[in-house]
mmCIF file of C-alpha atoms in Angstrom:
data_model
loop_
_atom_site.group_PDB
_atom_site.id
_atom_site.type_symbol
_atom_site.label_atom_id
_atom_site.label_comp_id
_atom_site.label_asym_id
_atom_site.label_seq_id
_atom_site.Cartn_x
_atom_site.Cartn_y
_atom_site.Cartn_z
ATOM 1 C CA UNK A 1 43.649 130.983 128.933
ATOM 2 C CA UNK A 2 47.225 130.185 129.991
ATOM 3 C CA UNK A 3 47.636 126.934 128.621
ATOM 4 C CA UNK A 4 45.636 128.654 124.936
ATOM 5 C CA UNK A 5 48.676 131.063 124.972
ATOM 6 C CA UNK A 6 51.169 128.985 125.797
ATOM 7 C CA UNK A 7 49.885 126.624 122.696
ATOM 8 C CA UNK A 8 49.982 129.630 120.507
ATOM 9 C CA UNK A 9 53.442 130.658 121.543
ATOM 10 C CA UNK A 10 54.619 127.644 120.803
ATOM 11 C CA UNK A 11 52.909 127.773 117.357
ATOM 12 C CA UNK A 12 54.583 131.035 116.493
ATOM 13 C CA UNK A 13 58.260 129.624 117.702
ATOM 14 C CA UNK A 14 58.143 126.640 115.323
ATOM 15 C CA UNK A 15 56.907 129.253 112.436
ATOM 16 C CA UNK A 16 59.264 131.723 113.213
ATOM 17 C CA UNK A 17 62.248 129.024 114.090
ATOM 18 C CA UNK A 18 65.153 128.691 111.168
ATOM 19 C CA UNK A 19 64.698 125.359 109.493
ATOM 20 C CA UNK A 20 66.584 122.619 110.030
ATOM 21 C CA UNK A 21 68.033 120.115 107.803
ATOM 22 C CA UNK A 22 67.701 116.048 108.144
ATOM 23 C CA UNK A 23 69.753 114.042 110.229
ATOM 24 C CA UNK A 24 71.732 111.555 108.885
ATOM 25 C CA UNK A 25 69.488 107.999 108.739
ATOM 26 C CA UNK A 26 72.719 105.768 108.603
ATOM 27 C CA UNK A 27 74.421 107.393 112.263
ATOM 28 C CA UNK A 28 71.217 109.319 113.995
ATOM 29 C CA UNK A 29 73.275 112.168 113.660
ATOM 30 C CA UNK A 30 71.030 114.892 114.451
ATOM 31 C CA UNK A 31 69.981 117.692 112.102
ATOM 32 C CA UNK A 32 72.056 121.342 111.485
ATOM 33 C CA UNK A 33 70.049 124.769 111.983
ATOM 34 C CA UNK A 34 70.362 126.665 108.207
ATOM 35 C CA UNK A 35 69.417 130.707 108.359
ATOM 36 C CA UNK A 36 66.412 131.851 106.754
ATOM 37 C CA UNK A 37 67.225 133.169 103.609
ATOM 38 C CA UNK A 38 63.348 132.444 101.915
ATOM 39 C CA UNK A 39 65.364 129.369 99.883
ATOM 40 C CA UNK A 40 65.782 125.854 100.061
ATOM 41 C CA UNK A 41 69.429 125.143 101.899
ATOM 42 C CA UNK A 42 71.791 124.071 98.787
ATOM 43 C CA UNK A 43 72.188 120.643 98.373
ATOM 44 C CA UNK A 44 68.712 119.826 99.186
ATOM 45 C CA UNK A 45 66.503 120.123 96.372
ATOM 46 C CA UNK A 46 65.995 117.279 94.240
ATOM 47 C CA UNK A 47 68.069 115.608 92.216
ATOM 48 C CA UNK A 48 71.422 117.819 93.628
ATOM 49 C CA UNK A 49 73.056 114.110 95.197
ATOM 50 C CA UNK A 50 75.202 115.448 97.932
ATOM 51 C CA UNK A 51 75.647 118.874 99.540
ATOM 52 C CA UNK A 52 79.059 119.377 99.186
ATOM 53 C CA UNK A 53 78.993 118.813 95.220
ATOM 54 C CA UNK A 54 75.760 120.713 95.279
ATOM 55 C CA UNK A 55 77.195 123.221 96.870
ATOM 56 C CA UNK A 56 80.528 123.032 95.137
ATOM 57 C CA UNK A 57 78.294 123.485 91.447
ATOM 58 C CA UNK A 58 76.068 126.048 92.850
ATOM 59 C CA UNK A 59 79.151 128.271 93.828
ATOM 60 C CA UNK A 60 80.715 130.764 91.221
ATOM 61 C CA UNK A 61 83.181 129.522 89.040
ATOM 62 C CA UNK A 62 82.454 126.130 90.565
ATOM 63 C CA UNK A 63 79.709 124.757 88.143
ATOM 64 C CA UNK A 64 80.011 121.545 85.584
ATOM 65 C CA UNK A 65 81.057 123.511 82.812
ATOM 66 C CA UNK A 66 84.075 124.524 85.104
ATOM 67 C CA UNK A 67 85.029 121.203 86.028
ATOM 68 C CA UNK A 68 84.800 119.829 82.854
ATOM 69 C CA UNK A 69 88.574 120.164 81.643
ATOM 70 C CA UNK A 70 90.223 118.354 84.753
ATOM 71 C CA UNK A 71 87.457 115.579 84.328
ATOM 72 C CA UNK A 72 88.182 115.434 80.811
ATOM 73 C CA UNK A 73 92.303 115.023 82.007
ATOM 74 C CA UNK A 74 91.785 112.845 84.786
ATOM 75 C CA UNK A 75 89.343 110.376 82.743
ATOM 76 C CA UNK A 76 92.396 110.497 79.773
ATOM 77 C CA UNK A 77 95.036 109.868 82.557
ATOM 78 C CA UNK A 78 92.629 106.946 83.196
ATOM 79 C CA UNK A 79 92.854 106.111 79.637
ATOM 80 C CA UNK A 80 96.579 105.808 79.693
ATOM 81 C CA UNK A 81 97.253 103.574 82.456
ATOM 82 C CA UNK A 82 94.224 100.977 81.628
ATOM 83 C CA UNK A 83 96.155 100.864 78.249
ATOM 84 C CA UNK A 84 99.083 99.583 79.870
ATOM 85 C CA UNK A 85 97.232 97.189 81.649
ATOM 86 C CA UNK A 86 97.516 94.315 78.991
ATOM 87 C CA UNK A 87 101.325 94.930 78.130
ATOM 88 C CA UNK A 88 101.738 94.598 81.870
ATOM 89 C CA UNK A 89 99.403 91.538 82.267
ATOM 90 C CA UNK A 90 101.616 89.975 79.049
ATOM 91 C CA UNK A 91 105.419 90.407 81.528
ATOM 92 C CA UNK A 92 103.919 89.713 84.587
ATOM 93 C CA UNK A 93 102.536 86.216 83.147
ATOM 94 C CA UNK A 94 106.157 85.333 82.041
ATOM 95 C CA UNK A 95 106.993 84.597 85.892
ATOM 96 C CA UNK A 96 103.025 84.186 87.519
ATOM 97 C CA UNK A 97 100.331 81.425 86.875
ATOM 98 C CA UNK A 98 97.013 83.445 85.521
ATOM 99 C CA UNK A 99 95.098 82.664 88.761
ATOM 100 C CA UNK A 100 98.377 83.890 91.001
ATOM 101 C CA UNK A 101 98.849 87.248 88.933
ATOM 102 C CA UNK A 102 95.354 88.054 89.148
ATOM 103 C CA UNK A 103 94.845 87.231 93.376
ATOM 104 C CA UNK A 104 98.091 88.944 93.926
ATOM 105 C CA UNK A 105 97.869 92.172 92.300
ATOM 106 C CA UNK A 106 94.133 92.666 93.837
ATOM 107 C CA UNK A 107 95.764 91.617 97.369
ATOM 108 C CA UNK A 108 98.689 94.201 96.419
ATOM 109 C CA UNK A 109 96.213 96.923 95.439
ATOM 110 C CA UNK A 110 93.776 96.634 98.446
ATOM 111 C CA UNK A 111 96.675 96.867 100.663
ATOM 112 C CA UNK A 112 97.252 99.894 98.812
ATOM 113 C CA UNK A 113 93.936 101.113 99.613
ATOM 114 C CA UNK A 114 93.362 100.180 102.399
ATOM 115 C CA UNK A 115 96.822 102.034 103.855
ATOM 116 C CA UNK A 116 94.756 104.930 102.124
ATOM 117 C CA UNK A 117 91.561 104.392 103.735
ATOM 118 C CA UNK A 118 93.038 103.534 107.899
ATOM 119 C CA UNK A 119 95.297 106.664 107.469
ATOM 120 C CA UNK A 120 92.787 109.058 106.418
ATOM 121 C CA UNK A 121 90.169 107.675 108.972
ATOM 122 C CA UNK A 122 87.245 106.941 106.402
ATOM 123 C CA UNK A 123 84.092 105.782 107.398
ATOM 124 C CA UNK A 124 82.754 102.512 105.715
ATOM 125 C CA UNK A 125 80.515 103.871 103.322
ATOM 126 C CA UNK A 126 76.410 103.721 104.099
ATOM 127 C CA UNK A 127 74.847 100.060 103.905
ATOM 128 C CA UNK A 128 72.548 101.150 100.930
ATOM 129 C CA UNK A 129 75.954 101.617 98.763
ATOM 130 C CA UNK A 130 77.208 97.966 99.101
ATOM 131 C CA UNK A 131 76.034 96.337 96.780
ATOM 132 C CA UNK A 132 77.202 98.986 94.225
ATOM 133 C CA UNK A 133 80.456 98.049 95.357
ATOM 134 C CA UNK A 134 79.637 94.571 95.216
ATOM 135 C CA UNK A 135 78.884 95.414 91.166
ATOM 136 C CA UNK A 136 82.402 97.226 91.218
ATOM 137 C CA UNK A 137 84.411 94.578 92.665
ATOM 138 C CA UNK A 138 83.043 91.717 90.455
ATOM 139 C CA UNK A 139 83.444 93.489 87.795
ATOM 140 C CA UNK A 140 86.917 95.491 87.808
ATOM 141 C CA UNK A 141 88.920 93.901 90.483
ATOM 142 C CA UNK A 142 87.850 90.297 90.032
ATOM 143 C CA UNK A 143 85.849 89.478 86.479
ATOM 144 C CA UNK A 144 87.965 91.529 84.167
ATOM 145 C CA UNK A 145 91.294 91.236 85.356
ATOM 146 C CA UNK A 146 90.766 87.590 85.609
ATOM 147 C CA UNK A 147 88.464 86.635 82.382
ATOM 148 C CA UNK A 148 91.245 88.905 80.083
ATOM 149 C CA UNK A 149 94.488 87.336 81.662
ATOM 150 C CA UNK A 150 93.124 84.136 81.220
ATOM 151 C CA UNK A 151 92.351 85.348 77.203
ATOM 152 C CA UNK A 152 95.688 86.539 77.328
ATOM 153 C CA UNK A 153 97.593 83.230 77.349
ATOM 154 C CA UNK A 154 96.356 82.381 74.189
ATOM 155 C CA UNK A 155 95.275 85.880 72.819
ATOM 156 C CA UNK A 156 97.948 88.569 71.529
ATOM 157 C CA UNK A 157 97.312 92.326 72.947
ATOM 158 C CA UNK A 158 96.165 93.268 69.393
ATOM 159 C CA UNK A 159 93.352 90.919 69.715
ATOM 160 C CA UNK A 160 92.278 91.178 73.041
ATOM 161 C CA UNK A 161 91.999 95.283 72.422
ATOM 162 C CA UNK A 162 88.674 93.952 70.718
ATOM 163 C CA UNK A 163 87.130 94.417 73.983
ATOM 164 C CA UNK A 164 88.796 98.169 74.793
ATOM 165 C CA UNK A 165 86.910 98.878 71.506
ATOM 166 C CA UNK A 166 83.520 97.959 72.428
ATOM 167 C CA UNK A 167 83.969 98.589 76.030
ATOM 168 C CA UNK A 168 82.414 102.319 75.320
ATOM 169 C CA UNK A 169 79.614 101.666 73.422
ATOM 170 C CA UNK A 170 78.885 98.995 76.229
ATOM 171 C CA UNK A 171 79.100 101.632 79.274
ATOM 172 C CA UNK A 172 77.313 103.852 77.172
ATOM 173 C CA UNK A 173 75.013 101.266 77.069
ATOM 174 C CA UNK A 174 74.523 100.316 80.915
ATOM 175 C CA UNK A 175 74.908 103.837 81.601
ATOM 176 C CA UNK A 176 71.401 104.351 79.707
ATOM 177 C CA UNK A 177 69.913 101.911 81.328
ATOM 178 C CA UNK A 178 71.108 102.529 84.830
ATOM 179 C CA UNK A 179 71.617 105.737 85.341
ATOM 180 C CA UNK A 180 68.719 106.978 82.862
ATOM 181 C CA UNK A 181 71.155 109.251 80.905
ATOM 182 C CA UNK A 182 70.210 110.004 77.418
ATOM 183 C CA UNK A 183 72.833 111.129 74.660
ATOM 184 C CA UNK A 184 71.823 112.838 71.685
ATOM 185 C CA UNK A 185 71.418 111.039 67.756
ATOM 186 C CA UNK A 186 75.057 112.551 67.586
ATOM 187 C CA UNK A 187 76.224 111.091 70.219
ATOM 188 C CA UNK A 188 75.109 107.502 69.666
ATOM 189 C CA UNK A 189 76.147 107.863 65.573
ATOM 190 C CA UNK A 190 79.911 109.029 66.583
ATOM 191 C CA UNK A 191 80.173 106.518 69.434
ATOM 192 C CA UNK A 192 78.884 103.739 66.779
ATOM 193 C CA UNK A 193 81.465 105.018 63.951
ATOM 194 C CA UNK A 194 84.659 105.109 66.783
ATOM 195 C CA UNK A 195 83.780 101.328 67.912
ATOM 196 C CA UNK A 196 83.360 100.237 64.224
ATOM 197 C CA UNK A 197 86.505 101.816 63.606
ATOM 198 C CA UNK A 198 88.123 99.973 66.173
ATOM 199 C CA UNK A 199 86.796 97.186 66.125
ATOM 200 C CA UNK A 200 87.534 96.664 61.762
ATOM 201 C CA UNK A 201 91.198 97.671 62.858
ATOM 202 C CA UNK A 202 91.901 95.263 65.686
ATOM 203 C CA UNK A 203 89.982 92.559 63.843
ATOM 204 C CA UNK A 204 92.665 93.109 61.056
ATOM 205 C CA UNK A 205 95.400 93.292 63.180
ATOM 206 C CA UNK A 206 94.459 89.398 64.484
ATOM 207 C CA UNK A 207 93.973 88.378 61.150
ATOM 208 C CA UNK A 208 90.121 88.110 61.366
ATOM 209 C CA UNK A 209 90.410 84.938 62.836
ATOM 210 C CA UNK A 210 87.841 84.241 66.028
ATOM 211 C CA UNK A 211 90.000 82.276 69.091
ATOM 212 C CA UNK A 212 89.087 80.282 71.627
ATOM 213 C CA UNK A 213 89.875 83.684 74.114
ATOM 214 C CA UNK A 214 86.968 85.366 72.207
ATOM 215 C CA UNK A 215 83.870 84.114 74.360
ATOM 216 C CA UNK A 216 86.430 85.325 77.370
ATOM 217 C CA UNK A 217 86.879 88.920 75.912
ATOM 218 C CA UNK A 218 83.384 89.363 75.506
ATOM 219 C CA UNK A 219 82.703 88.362 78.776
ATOM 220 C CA UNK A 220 85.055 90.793 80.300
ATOM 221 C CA UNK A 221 83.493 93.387 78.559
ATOM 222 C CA UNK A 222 80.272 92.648 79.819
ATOM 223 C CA UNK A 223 81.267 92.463 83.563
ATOM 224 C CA UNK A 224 83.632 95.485 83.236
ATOM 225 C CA UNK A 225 81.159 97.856 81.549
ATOM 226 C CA UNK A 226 78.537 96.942 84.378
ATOM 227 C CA UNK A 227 81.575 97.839 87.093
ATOM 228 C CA UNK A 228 82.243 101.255 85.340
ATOM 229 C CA UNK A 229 78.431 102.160 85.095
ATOM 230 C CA UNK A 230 78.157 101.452 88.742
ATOM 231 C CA UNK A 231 81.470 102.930 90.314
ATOM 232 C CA UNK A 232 80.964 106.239 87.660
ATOM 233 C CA UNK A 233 77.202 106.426 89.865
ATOM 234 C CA UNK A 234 78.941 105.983 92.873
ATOM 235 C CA UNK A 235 81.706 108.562 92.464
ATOM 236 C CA UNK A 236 78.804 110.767 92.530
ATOM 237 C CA UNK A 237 78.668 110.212 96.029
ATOM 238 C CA UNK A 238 81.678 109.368 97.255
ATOM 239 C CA UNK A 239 85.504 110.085 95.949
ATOM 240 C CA UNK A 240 86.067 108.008 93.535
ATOM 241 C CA UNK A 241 89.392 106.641 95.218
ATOM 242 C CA UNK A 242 86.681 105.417 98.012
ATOM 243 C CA UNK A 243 85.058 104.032 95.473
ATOM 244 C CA UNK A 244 87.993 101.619 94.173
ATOM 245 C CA UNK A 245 89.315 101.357 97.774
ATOM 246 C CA UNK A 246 86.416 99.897 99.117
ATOM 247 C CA UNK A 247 86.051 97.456 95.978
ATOM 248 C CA UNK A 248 89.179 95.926 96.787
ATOM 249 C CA UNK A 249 88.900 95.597 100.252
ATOM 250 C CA UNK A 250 85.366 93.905 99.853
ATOM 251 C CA UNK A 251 87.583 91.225 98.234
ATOM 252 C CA UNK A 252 90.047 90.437 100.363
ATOM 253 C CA UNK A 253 88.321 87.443 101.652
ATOM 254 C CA UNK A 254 88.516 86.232 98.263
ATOM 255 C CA UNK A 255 91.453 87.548 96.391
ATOM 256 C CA UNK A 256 93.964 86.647 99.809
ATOM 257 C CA UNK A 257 93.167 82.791 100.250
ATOM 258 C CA UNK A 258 92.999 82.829 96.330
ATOM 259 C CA UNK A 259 96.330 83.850 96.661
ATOM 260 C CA UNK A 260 97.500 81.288 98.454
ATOM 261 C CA UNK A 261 95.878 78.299 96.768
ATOM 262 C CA UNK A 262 96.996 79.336 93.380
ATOM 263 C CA UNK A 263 101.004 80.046 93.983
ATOM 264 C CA UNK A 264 100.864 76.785 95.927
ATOM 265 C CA UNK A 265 99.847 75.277 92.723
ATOM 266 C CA UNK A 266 101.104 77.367 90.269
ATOM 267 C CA UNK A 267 104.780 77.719 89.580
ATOM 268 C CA UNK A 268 106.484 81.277 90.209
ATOM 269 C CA UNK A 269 109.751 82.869 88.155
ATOM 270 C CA UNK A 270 110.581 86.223 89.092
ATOM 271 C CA UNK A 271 112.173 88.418 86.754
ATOM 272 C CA UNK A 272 112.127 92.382 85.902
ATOM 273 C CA UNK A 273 109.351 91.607 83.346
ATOM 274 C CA UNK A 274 106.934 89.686 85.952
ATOM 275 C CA UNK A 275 107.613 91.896 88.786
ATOM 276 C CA UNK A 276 107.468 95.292 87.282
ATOM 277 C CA UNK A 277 104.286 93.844 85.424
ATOM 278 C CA UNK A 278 102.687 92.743 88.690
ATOM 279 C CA UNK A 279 103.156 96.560 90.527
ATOM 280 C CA UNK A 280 101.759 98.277 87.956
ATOM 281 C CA UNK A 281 99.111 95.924 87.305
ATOM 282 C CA UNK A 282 98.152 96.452 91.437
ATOM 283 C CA UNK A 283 99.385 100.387 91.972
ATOM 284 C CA UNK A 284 98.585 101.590 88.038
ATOM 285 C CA UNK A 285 95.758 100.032 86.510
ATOM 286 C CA UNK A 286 93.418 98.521 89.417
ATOM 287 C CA UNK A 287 94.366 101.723 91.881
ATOM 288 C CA UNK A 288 95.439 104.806 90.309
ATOM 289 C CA UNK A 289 93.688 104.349 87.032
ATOM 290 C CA UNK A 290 90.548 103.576 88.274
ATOM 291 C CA UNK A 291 90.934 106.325 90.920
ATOM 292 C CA UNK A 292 91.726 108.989 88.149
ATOM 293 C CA UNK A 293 88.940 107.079 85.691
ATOM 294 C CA UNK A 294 86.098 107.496 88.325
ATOM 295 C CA UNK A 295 86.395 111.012 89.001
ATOM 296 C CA UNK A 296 86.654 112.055 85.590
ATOM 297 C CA UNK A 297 83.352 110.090 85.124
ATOM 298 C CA UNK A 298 81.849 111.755 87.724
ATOM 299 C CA UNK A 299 82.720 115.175 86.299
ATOM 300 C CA UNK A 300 81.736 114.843 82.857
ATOM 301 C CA UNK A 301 79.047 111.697 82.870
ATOM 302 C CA UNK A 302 79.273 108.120 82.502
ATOM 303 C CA UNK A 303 79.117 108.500 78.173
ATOM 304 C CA UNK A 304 81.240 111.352 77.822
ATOM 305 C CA UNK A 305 84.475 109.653 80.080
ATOM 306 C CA UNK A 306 83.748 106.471 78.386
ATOM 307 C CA UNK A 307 84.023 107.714 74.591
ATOM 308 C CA UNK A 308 87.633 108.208 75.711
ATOM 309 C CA UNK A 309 88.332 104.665 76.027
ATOM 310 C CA UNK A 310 88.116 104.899 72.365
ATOM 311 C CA UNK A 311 91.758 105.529 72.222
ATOM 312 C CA UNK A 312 93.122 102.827 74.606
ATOM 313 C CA UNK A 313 93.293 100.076 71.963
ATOM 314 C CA UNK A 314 95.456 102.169 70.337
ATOM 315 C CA UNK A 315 97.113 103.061 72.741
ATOM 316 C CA UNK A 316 97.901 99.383 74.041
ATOM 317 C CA UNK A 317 99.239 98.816 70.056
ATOM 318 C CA UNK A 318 101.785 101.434 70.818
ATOM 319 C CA UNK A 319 102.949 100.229 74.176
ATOM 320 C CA UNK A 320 102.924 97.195 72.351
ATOM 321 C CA UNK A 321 105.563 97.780 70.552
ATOM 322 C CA UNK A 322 107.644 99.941 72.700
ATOM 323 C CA UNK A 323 107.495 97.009 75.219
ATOM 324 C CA UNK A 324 106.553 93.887 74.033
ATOM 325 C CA UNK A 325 108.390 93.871 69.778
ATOM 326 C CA UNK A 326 104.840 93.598 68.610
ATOM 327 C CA UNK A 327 104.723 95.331 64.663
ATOM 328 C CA UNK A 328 103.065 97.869 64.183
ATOM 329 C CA UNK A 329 100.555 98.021 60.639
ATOM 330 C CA UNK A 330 100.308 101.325 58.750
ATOM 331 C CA UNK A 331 96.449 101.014 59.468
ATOM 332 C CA UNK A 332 97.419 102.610 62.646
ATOM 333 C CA UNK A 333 97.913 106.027 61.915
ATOM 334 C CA UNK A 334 94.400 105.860 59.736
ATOM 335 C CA UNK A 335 92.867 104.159 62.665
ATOM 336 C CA UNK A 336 94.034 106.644 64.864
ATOM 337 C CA UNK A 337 92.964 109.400 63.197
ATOM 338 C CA UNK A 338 89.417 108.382 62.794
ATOM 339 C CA UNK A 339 89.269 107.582 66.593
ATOM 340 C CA UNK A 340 90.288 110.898 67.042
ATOM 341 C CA UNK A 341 87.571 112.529 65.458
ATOM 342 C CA UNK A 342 84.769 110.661 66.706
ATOM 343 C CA UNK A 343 86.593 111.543 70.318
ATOM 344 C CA UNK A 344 86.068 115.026 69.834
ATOM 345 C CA UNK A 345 82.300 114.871 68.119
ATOM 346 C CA UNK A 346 81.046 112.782 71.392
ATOM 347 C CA UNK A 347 83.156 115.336 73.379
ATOM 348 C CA UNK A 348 80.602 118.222 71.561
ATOM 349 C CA UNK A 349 77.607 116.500 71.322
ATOM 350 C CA UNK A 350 74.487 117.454 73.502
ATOM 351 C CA UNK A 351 73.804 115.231 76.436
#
């Protein structure tokens, strides 16, 4: 009789007991008590990713809609310094060797994050999120840089912003694929008209002539739209600084003995141009921009952020000027325009 009660008091204890949530399967860590409120504990229903942004949407005033307008900012500020990135890849080969200015400013930039990363005490991300990274370093820290500065020494700025023009439609693309998001008719017809429009216009601006650099572009757009798809899912999850930061790090044992083989080889003339080129190319464009760029993803969507991008080319013809002489058409304003309004229809459009 003693033991049969004992059994039933322990039956009504685990009833009666608060549930607990699960431990963490990367650490052991063990599981947290949550009161019984009759709910499931936020953050833990399906398809909520992680508690904290759960938590964070769930809360008043703290839902998508609400963090829609700094994503939209910090995914434009991510905008502006990418279209800098080719002006500042143009001076910095006037001292570097393509192959040096590449391995240097991803060396330059992981030390950057890395700083970031040993002073704030982050944890290596979970093993399951590696090869994400893996996707996001060979794409944006090593394939792109590296496939559009080599285009570069034969390619003018105007021409190589072919691939800033179809680099939307692409992540919109991957993003469909990946992620399993699913814009609207709208979306997909505005998106289409914005990288026609860009595309015609930069086409123009080269003269409609195809270069050797071309089969490089495309390339780069390729590997780069696969790196946004998968840092954008991983921002998600992580900050999207952690995101970049651990990109770079992962290639250190590449980019730092690249390095060194290719400014043994290659010849080296500083000058304003090359070294102001080089720091933003490391601190702008492969830290802060993509740092900015991934959070804004993760607050409005992969197809949304990426519609944005729709302005860089234009953007690039402007700094183009301001920095580099280039001349600027009168197709420009036109171009602009039009860009401008299929911006703001994707920005509207369901899904």
């Amino acid at each position: 009789m003693r033991a049969k009660s004992s059994a039933t008091e322990a039956g009504r204890i685990a009833v009666d007991s608060p549930p607990t949530t699960g431990g963490d399967p990367d650490t052991g860590a063990p599981g947290t008590r949550v009161p019984d409120t009759g709910t499931l504990p936020t953050g833990t229903g399906p398809g909520t990713g992680t508690g904290s942004r759960a938590r964070n949407a769930d809360a008043p005033g703290g839902g998508a809609s609400d963090r829609t307008g700094p994503g939209l900012v910090q995914a434009g500020l991510g905008v502006v310094a990418f279209s800098l990135t080719f002006p500042a890849t143009a001076w910095g080969l006037e001292g570097f060797g393509p192959w040096s200015l590449v391995a240097v400013r991803s060396v330059l930039a992981a030390v950057i994050a890395g700083g970031a990363l040993l002073a704030l005490r982050v944890p290596p991300p979970a093993r399951r999120h590696w090869p994400g990274l893996a996707v996001v370093a060979l794409g944006v820290v090593l394939g792109f840089p590296l496939l559009t500065t080599l285009a570069l020494q034969t390619s003018t700025t105007a021409h190589a912003a072919v691939v800033v023009g179809l680099l939307p439609l692409t992540t919109a693309l991957l993003s469909a694929l990946r992620v399993g998001v699913r814009p609207s008719r709208t979306f997909w017809a505005a998106a289409l008209a914005g990288a026609a429009a860009v595309l015609a216009f930069t086409v123009q601006q080269s003269g409609g002539a195809l270069t050797a650099a071309d089969g490089l572009l495309f390339a780069a757009l390729l590997v780069c739209a696969a790196g946004y798809t998968e840092g954008g899912r991983l921002a998600r999850i992580m900050p999207g600084w952690q995101v970049i930061g651990w990109a770079l790090v992962l290639c250190l044992p590449v980019t730092v003995p690249g390095a060194v083989v290719a400014l043994s080889y290659e010849p080296v003339h500083l000058g304003a141009h090359s070294v102001a080129g080089l720091l933003w190319l490391a601190a702008g464009s492969q830290f802060f921009g993509m740092v900015v760029w991934y959070r804004g993803m993760a607050a409005i969507g992969i197809p949304k952020a990426s519609q944005l991008q729709l302005a860089q080319p234009l953007l690039t013809l402007v700094w183009s000027v301001l920095l580099l002489g280039e001349r600027l058409t009168p197709a420009a304003p036109v171009t602009a325009a039009a860009v401008l309004v299929c911006i703001a229809v994707t920005q509207r459009a369901r899904g």
